[in-house]
Each structure stands twice: as C-alpha cells, then as structure tokens.
Short mmCIF file of C-alpha atoms in Angstrom, two decimals:
data_model
loop_
_atom_site.label_atom_id
_atom_site.label_comp_id
_atom_site.label_asym_id
_atom_site.label_seq_id
_atom_site.Cartn_x
_atom_site.Cartn_y
_atom_site.Cartn_z
CA MET A 1450 6.58 41.57 -48.07
CA LYS A 1451 6.82 41.93 -44.36
CA THR A 1452 3.14 40.86 -44.08
CA PHE A 1453 3.88 37.58 -46.20
CA LYS A 1454 6.91 37.11 -44.15
CA ASN A 1455 5.09 37.19 -40.77
CA ASN A 1456 2.10 35.19 -42.13
CA LEU A 1457 4.60 32.73 -43.47
CA ILE A 1458 6.18 32.45 -39.84
CA GLY A 1459 2.80 32.48 -38.13
CA GLY A 1460 1.57 29.53 -40.21
CA ALA A 1461 4.69 27.58 -39.56
CA LEU A 1462 4.30 28.35 -35.74
CA PHE A 1463 1.16 26.86 -36.00
CA ILE A 1464 1.81 23.75 -37.70
CA LEU A 1465 4.63 23.36 -35.27
CA LEU A 1466 2.58 24.15 -32.12
CA PHE A 1467 -0.28 21.84 -33.40
CA THR A 1468 1.89 18.74 -33.96
CA LEU A 1469 3.82 19.28 -30.60
CA ALA A 1470 0.62 19.19 -29.29
CA ALA A 1471 -0.96 16.21 -31.19
CA CYS A 1472 2.31 14.42 -30.19
CA SER A 1473 1.80 15.17 -26.60
CA GLU A 1474 -1.81 14.02 -26.76
CA GLU A 1475 -0.63 10.59 -28.23
CA THR A 1476 2.04 10.67 -25.78
CA SER A 1477 -0.36 10.89 -22.82
CA ASP A 1478 -2.97 8.93 -24.33
CA LYS A 1479 -0.36 5.82 -24.53
CA SER A 1480 1.07 6.57 -21.03
CA THR A 1481 -2.48 6.30 -19.42
CA ALA A 1482 -3.24 3.41 -21.65
CA GLU A 1483 -0.21 1.36 -21.74
CA ALA A 1484 2.70 2.74 -19.36
CA LYS A 1485 2.77 1.95 -15.99
CA LEU A 1486 4.71 3.78 -13.35
CA ILE A 1487 6.71 0.96 -12.32
CA THR A 1488 9.98 0.04 -14.79
CA GLU A 1489 8.87 -3.79 -15.01
CA GLN A 1490 6.32 -3.04 -17.62
CA ASP A 1491 5.14 -7.01 -17.69
CA THR A 1492 4.70 -7.21 -14.08
CA VAL A 1493 1.39 -6.91 -12.66
CA PHE A 1494 0.81 -3.49 -10.94
CA ILE A 1495 -2.17 -3.41 -8.34
CA GLY A 1496 -3.67 -0.42 -6.77
CA PHE A 1497 -4.91 -0.83 -2.97
CA LEU A 1498 -7.16 1.77 -1.74
CA LEU A 1499 -7.97 1.77 1.88
CA ASP A 1500 -10.32 4.03 3.78
CA THR A 1501 -8.22 4.53 6.66
CA LEU A 1502 -4.85 3.47 8.37
CA GLN A 1503 -6.49 4.64 12.11
CA ASP A 1504 -7.44 1.19 13.11
CA GLU A 1505 -5.45 -1.47 14.11
CA ARG A 1506 -6.91 -3.94 11.71
CA TRP A 1507 -6.05 -2.43 8.41
CA TYR A 1508 -2.32 -1.94 8.91
CA ASN A 1509 -2.84 -5.86 9.19
CA ASP A 1510 -4.65 -5.87 5.76
CA LYS A 1511 -2.20 -3.79 3.92
CA GLU A 1512 0.90 -5.59 5.11
CA LEU A 1513 -0.60 -9.16 4.62
CA PHE A 1514 -1.65 -8.11 0.92
CA GLU A 1515 1.31 -6.29 0.09
CA GLU A 1516 3.04 -9.31 1.03
CA GLU A 1517 1.32 -11.85 -0.95
CA VAL A 1518 1.22 -9.77 -4.16
CA SER A 1519 5.18 -9.51 -3.86
CA ASN A 1520 5.06 -13.36 -3.21
CA LEU A 1521 3.11 -13.59 -6.54
CA GLY A 1522 5.69 -11.36 -8.07
CA GLY A 1523 3.28 -8.44 -8.51
CA ARG A 1524 3.91 -4.92 -7.19
CA VAL A 1525 1.44 -2.84 -5.39
CA LYS A 1526 0.75 0.65 -4.31
CA THR A 1527 -1.36 1.45 -1.28
CA LEU A 1528 -2.97 4.52 -0.48
CA ALA A 1529 -5.41 5.38 2.65
CA ALA A 1530 -8.01 8.16 2.48
CA ASN A 1531 -7.99 9.07 5.93
CA GLY A 1532 -11.57 8.85 5.90
CA LEU A 1533 -12.13 11.22 3.03
CA ASP A 1534 -14.45 10.45 0.32
CA ASP A 1535 -13.06 13.13 -2.43
CA VAL A 1536 -9.40 12.11 -1.17
CA GLN A 1537 -10.24 8.15 -2.32
CA ILE A 1538 -11.71 9.33 -5.41
CA SER A 1539 -8.76 11.54 -5.97
CA GLN A 1540 -6.14 8.60 -5.06
CA ALA A 1541 -8.19 6.07 -7.55
CA GLU A 1542 -7.66 8.40 -10.21
CA LEU A 1543 -3.83 8.70 -9.65
CA LEU A 1544 -3.53 4.93 -9.73
CA ILE A 1545 -5.03 4.62 -12.74
CA GLU A 1546 -3.09 7.21 -14.54
CA GLU A 1547 -0.10 5.66 -13.18
CA GLY A 1548 -1.05 2.55 -15.09
CA VAL A 1549 -2.51 -0.49 -12.43
CA ASP A 1550 -3.78 -3.13 -13.52
CA VAL A 1551 -6.45 -3.59 -11.46
CA LEU A 1552 -7.78 -1.84 -8.61
CA VAL A 1553 -8.68 -3.17 -5.08
CA VAL A 1554 -10.68 -1.04 -3.08
CA VAL A 1555 -11.98 -1.03 0.62
CA PRO A 1556 -14.54 2.01 0.33
CA ARG A 1557 -14.64 4.85 2.81
CA ASP A 1558 -18.60 5.16 1.62
CA ALA A 1559 -20.37 2.53 -0.31
CA ALA A 1560 -22.23 4.56 -2.71
CA ALA A 1561 -19.89 7.48 -3.14
CA SER A 1562 -17.13 5.01 -4.06
CA ALA A 1563 -19.46 3.90 -7.42
CA ALA A 1564 -17.60 6.79 -9.00
CA ILE A 1565 -14.34 4.94 -8.58
CA VAL A 1566 -15.66 1.91 -10.30
CA GLU A 1567 -16.90 4.42 -13.29
CA LEU A 1568 -13.61 6.10 -13.54
CA ALA A 1569 -11.63 2.74 -13.77
CA HIS A 1570 -13.86 1.19 -16.33
CA GLU A 1571 -13.53 4.29 -18.18
CA ALA A 1572 -9.74 3.21 -18.36
CA ASP A 1573 -10.59 -0.36 -18.66
CA VAL A 1574 -9.47 -1.22 -15.29
CA LYS A 1575 -11.58 -3.78 -13.20
CA VAL A 1576 -12.02 -3.17 -9.44
CA ILE A 1577 -12.65 -5.39 -6.60
CA SER A 1578 -14.27 -4.46 -3.62
CA TYR A 1579 -12.08 -5.68 -0.34
CA ASP A 1580 -14.14 -6.31 2.86
CA ARG A 1581 -16.79 -3.64 2.38
CA LEU A 1582 -19.04 -3.72 -0.84
CA ILE A 1583 -19.32 -0.70 -3.28
CA THR A 1584 -22.98 -0.09 -4.32
CA ASN A 1585 -25.01 0.91 -7.00
CA SER A 1586 -22.15 0.61 -9.55
CA ASP A 1587 -21.09 -2.34 -12.36
CA LEU A 1588 -18.55 -3.67 -9.66
CA ASP A 1589 -16.70 -6.51 -11.05
CA TYR A 1590 -15.87 -8.56 -8.10
CA TYR A 1591 -16.24 -8.64 -4.04
CA ILE A 1592 -14.51 -10.47 -1.37
CA SER A 1593 -15.21 -10.09 2.05
CA PHE A 1594 -17.17 -12.47 4.91
CA ASP A 1595 -20.64 -13.42 5.20
CA ASN A 1596 -21.28 -9.96 7.26
CA GLU A 1597 -24.90 -10.79 8.29
CA ARG A 1598 -23.44 -13.99 9.90
CA VAL A 1599 -20.89 -11.72 11.84
CA GLY A 1600 -24.01 -9.62 13.41
CA GLU A 1601 -25.69 -13.20 14.19
CA LEU A 1602 -22.73 -14.13 15.81
CA GLN A 1603 -22.32 -11.03 17.98
CA ALA A 1604 -25.99 -11.29 19.04
CA GLN A 1605 -25.82 -15.02 19.97
CA GLU A 1606 -22.94 -14.63 22.23
CA ILE A 1607 -24.63 -11.87 24.00
CA VAL A 1608 -28.10 -13.46 24.22
CA SER A 1609 -26.26 -16.78 25.44
CA LYS A 1610 -25.00 -14.49 28.42
CA VAL A 1611 -28.07 -12.30 29.15
CA ASP A 1612 -31.64 -13.38 27.18
CA SER A 1613 -33.80 -10.63 28.51
CA GLY A 1614 -33.49 -6.99 29.80
CA ASN A 1615 -32.89 -3.53 28.21
CA PHE A 1616 -30.66 -4.13 25.37
CA ALA A 1617 -28.30 -1.41 23.38
CA TYR A 1618 -27.51 -1.75 19.78
CA ILE A 1619 -23.99 0.52 18.78
CA GLY A 1620 -23.72 -0.03 15.35
CA GLY A 1621 -21.01 1.24 12.77
CA ALA A 1622 -20.85 3.93 10.21
CA GLU A 1623 -24.11 3.75 8.11
CA SER A 1624 -22.44 4.88 5.14
CA ASP A 1625 -20.53 1.40 5.12
CA ASN A 1626 -22.81 -1.42 3.59
CA ASN A 1627 -21.32 -3.94 6.30
CA ALA A 1628 -22.69 -1.66 9.46
CA ILE A 1629 -26.15 -2.36 8.17
CA LEU A 1630 -25.51 -6.13 7.26
CA PHE A 1631 -23.93 -6.39 10.73
CA ARG A 1632 -27.50 -4.75 12.04
CA GLN A 1633 -29.28 -6.83 9.98
CA GLY A 1634 -27.76 -10.02 11.06
CA ALA A 1635 -28.13 -9.17 14.65
CA MET A 1636 -31.68 -8.56 14.22
CA THR A 1637 -32.54 -11.98 13.01
CA ILE A 1638 -31.32 -13.07 16.61
CA LEU A 1639 -32.81 -10.12 18.55
CA GLN A 1640 -36.04 -9.49 16.93
CA PRO A 1641 -37.98 -12.55 18.08
CA LEU A 1642 -36.78 -11.70 21.51
CA ILE A 1643 -38.28 -8.41 21.07
CA ASP A 1644 -41.71 -9.66 19.81
CA SER A 1645 -41.86 -11.82 22.37
CA GLY A 1646 -41.15 -9.05 25.09
CA ASP A 1647 -38.03 -10.69 26.50
CA ILE A 1648 -35.86 -7.92 25.26
CA GLU A 1649 -36.44 -4.38 24.95
CA LEU A 1650 -34.10 -2.06 22.50
CA VAL A 1651 -33.71 0.66 24.39
CA TYR A 1652 -31.35 2.43 22.25
CA ASP A 1653 -30.16 1.55 18.68
CA GLN A 1654 -27.63 3.83 16.66
CA TYR A 1655 -25.01 3.77 14.12
CA THR A 1656 -21.72 5.34 14.84
CA GLU A 1657 -20.55 8.11 12.50
CA GLY A 1658 -17.16 7.15 10.95
CA TRP A 1659 -16.70 4.08 13.11
CA ASN A 1660 -15.44 6.53 15.73
CA PRO A 1661 -15.17 5.05 19.00
CA ASP A 1662 -15.13 8.38 20.58
CA VAL A 1663 -18.79 8.89 18.93
CA ALA A 1664 -19.59 5.57 20.12
CA GLU A 1665 -18.76 6.50 23.75
CA GLU A 1666 -20.97 9.17 23.63
CA ASN A 1667 -23.61 7.12 22.03
CA MET A 1668 -23.48 4.71 25.20
CA LEU A 1669 -23.22 7.30 27.59
CA SER A 1670 -26.39 8.77 26.06
CA ALA A 1671 -28.24 5.66 26.19
CA LEU A 1672 -26.98 5.32 30.13
CA ASP A 1673 -28.35 8.71 30.54
CA GLU A 1674 -31.61 8.19 29.29
CA GLN A 1675 -31.92 4.71 31.07
CA GLY A 1676 -30.76 5.82 34.22
CA ASP A 1677 -27.77 3.37 33.77
CA ASP A 1678 -30.41 0.41 33.33
CA ILE A 1679 -28.88 -1.37 30.55
CA ASP A 1680 -28.35 -5.29 30.48
CA ALA A 1681 -26.40 -5.84 27.27
CA VAL A 1682 -24.63 -4.18 24.26
CA VAL A 1683 -24.49 -5.45 21.16
CA ALA A 1684 -21.56 -3.21 19.88
CA ALA A 1685 -20.72 -3.60 15.70
CA ASN A 1686 -16.80 -3.79 16.24
CA ASP A 1687 -13.99 -3.58 18.65
CA GLY A 1688 -13.26 0.18 18.36
CA THR A 1689 -17.15 0.69 19.13
CA ALA A 1690 -16.84 -2.02 21.76
CA GLY A 1691 -13.63 0.35 23.46
CA GLY A 1692 -15.66 3.15 23.33
CA VAL A 1693 -19.15 1.45 24.67
CA ILE A 1694 -16.84 0.03 27.62
CA ASN A 1695 -15.32 3.24 28.34
CA ALA A 1696 -18.69 4.91 28.91
CA LEU A 1697 -20.03 1.49 30.99
CA SER A 1698 -16.86 2.46 33.22
CA THR A 1699 -18.25 5.76 34.21
CA VAL A 1700 -20.91 4.10 36.07
CA GLY A 1701 -19.29 0.96 37.21
CA LEU A 1702 -20.76 -1.33 34.72
CA ASP A 1703 -17.54 -2.27 32.68
CA GLY A 1704 -17.24 -6.14 33.39
CA LYS A 1705 -20.63 -6.34 34.61
CA ILE A 1706 -22.82 -6.66 31.57
CA PRO A 1707 -21.81 -8.53 27.89
CA VAL A 1708 -20.41 -6.50 25.13
CA SER A 1709 -19.79 -7.91 21.69
CA GLY A 1710 -17.31 -6.94 19.01
CA GLN A 1711 -15.38 -7.82 15.92
CA ASP A 1712 -12.13 -8.01 14.19
CA ALA A 1713 -10.14 -9.51 16.86
CA GLU A 1714 -7.90 -6.36 17.76
CA LEU A 1715 -5.31 -6.88 20.21
CA SER A 1716 -7.02 -4.21 22.76
CA ALA A 1717 -10.24 -6.13 22.42
CA VAL A 1718 -8.85 -9.53 23.23
CA ARG A 1719 -6.96 -7.99 26.38
CA ARG A 1720 -10.38 -6.95 27.17
CA ILE A 1721 -11.63 -10.47 26.49
CA VAL A 1722 -9.12 -11.81 28.74
CA ASP A 1723 -9.58 -8.78 31.57
CA GLY A 1724 -13.47 -9.68 31.46
CA THR A 1725 -14.70 -6.10 30.44
CA GLN A 1726 -15.72 -7.68 26.73
CA THR A 1727 -17.39 -10.50 26.20
CA MET A 1728 -16.16 -11.49 22.15
CA THR A 1729 -15.12 -10.64 19.45
CA VAL A 1730 -15.63 -11.88 15.95
CA TYR A 1731 -12.40 -13.40 13.98
CA LYS A 1732 -11.96 -12.77 10.63
CA SER A 1733 -8.93 -14.31 9.28
CA ILE A 1734 -7.53 -11.55 7.58
CA ASN A 1735 -4.74 -14.07 6.57
CA THR A 1736 -7.13 -15.79 4.41
CA LEU A 1737 -9.18 -12.54 3.01
CA ALA A 1738 -5.56 -10.58 1.77
CA VAL A 1739 -4.11 -13.82 0.49
CA GLN A 1740 -7.60 -14.86 -1.76
CA ALA A 1741 -7.96 -10.92 -2.49
CA ALA A 1742 -4.22 -11.07 -4.22
CA GLU A 1743 -4.76 -13.92 -6.21
CA MET A 1744 -8.10 -12.69 -7.45
CA ALA A 1745 -6.49 -9.49 -8.48
CA PHE A 1746 -3.79 -11.42 -10.27
CA LYS A 1747 -6.19 -13.60 -12.05
CA VAL A 1748 -8.33 -10.58 -12.90
CA ALA A 1749 -5.19 -8.58 -14.24
CA ALA A 1750 -4.49 -11.45 -16.47
CA GLY A 1751 -8.03 -11.27 -17.79
CA ASP A 1752 -9.00 -14.91 -16.46
CA ASP A 1753 -12.78 -15.22 -14.95
CA ILE A 1754 -12.98 -15.77 -11.26
CA PRO A 1755 -15.10 -18.57 -10.19
CA THR A 1756 -17.71 -17.71 -7.53
CA GLU A 1757 -20.01 -19.41 -5.54
CA THR A 1758 -22.46 -16.53 -5.00
CA THR A 1759 -23.47 -13.11 -5.58
CA VAL A 1760 -24.26 -10.02 -3.70
CA ASN A 1761 -26.46 -7.38 -5.08
CA ASN A 1762 -25.09 -3.80 -4.83
CA GLY A 1763 -28.32 -1.99 -5.78
CA GLN A 1764 -27.47 -2.01 -9.46
CA ILE A 1765 -26.13 -5.58 -10.14
CA ASP A 1766 -25.49 -9.14 -8.68
CA VAL A 1767 -21.98 -8.86 -7.99
CA PRO A 1768 -19.67 -12.04 -8.30
CA SER A 1769 -18.42 -12.58 -4.78
CA ILE A 1770 -16.41 -14.68 -2.37
CA LEU A 1771 -17.72 -14.60 0.99
CA LEU A 1772 -15.30 -16.12 3.91
CA GLU A 1773 -16.96 -17.60 7.06
CA PRO A 1774 -16.55 -15.38 10.57
CA ILE A 1775 -15.32 -17.05 13.71
CA THR A 1776 -16.54 -16.16 17.21
CA VAL A 1777 -13.76 -15.66 19.79
CA THR A 1778 -14.35 -15.83 23.30
CA GLU A 1779 -12.15 -16.41 26.60
CA ASP A 1780 -12.78 -19.85 25.76
CA ASN A 1781 -10.83 -20.36 22.24
CA ILE A 1782 -8.61 -17.62 22.10
CA ASP A 1783 -5.54 -20.17 21.86
CA GLU A 1784 -6.67 -22.21 19.02
CA THR A 1785 -8.04 -19.31 16.67
CA ILE A 1786 -6.24 -16.33 16.66
CA ILE A 1787 -3.13 -17.46 18.17
CA GLN A 1788 -2.82 -20.65 16.26
CA ASP A 1789 -3.40 -18.84 13.23
CA ASP A 1790 -0.34 -16.45 14.12
CA TYR A 1791 -2.42 -13.48 14.01
CA LEU A 1792 -1.60 -12.33 17.61
CA SER A 1793 0.61 -13.97 19.87
CA GLU A 1794 0.26 -15.41 23.18
CA LYS A 1795 3.10 -13.18 24.54
CA ASP A 1796 1.27 -9.80 23.37
CA ILE A 1797 -2.10 -11.23 24.48
CA TYR A 1798 -1.72 -12.24 27.90
CA GLN A 1799 1.66 -9.76 28.21
CA LYS A 1800 3.64 -12.60 29.68
#
C-alpha cells in the first residue's frame, strides 16, 4: 500500500513537473518570438550594435540614429562591444532575446559578424550592416558610403600636393572590410605613379584595431626604415592620421609633408586648420544615420527596400545604398561640415 501510494505521488509529481516544463517552454518560445522588452508591443524596436564608442565619430552616429528612430516613433537600444568580437555576438543574442524587430550592426570584424546574421535569421530578424560590410553571410541590407571612392579621394588630394617620392600607406584594421576598400581605392590613384617610377611605396601597413597608437608605432617604423625620408602619407582615417602626425612631430616633419584622413573628427579638422593634416573625408553621418533609421523601419514593417546597387560580401550580392563622400580641406571647411551643422565654427576655430 505504501509502495502504491509512493508511486501515485511520484507519478503525480512527474505529470506536474512535465506540465510546468511544457508551459515554461511554451512561454519562453512565445517570449522570444513575440514579446518585446519594451512595453509598447506595437512600437518598432530596433537594436543598434556598435563596434566601439572609443572614437568620436561613433558617438555622433549613436546620437543621430537614436534621434531619428525616436522621431519616427520607434524605440532603440544601443550596445557597444568595445572592440571585442565575442561581446558583440553576445550583445546580438541579448537584443534578439529582448524582441528587436531588426538589428542594425556596425561589425567589429567583417567575417566574425556573419554569426550575428545567422543568429538573427534563426529568430526571423533581419540585419542591416551599417557603414561596414558583414562578409560571408546572407546579409539582408548594407548602407554605407562608396568606400573605394573614399580611398581615391584621399590619394588624389595627397598626390595633388606631392606626386613623386617616397610614400607611406597607413591603413585601417584589416579585419574591417572598409579598410581593404579604402586601400583599393587609394591604389587606383597611386599604382600608375608607382608603375611609372614617380612614386615608391616604401611602407604599406594596416593598423590593428584602428588604434592611433599602433598607427604611430607603424609610422615611427617607417621613418626609422627610411631614415626619415618620407615625402607623403596616405592615412586611412583621422585616428590613424593623428598617430602618423605624432610620429612625424618627433622628427620635425609634422606640417611639412601631406597626410590624409577621414571622418571629419574635430581634432582632425583643427589639425587641417593648423596645417599638420592635409585633408579629411567628410561622410555625412547625418544622412547615413537618418537613412539607416528609415531603412530599419521599412524592414521592420516587411517592406522591400529600393536599392540602386549591390555589394558582394563573399557569399551573396547584398542590396546596398552607397552614399557619396566629400573631400574636406582648409578651403571648404565652412561650406561642408559647418554648413551641415556637423561641427561648429566656434569649436573648429576655437573662437
């Protein structure tokens, strides 16, 4: 009798536990598939994943993107990975679990971020690659600037100042597909001059993590190898340009040889005014952030996005929107970045 009673209780407990587990699993699945972290379940909820907030420009992207999402009536949660691939992938998982309708991603590593696309698609969440391309994946959309054109503009401006001699190329992070495109663009301008013998590319190095300190070390190595005989530097962005100029200052060459940049960071534009940096490439982040937010809303609604081009990411031709970059020198600061309210005259000229 006691055994029968124990069996009866045990059976009842099993059924109860099984039922609870099934309910828990059903609730969990429903939460992941339908419920959002935000209380307004009908509101578009966008996840924005950044590689880092250590560079000035990404703060601008964050603020502009979030502002436009708010203007459109949506909600956004932004997370930055601080340059760590595993952190960015974990953040993507978190946002997916919290019920985002779409992920907008600035990938830390072009190839590693393919895992984010796979995770998102498993949850029926589409992914927009923002500024940097996610490679080797079934990425849904890509919005950026014509990055080969950026490299062309950089090299064109430097060559307009010095069209012969020893050149150094200080690139971005090789893990960033954009850095490869910048170099490809620059080489369309430099290679004919290299082939003719007018230019010798004496140093050509990517910069791990886009780190200005690494760029400075690379430039110091170039100077050491060449006995300070460097006539021009094509630097991939304003951060690497800052590192290059620090290195040049140690041998008295800052302001004496042309150095390119990109992103129109305040410190870089001030260097242009001071004469130590030759140019930067202004990519209207206002335009990029606004169009990316609008794209995310349409994607969340299930609408098709009209695009004029595609970019191959190693696996598919990704529907893409590519915006036009602009060369900025000391001659057109006022009518470009100041006119767009990207930076103020007061901040640039420190009046």
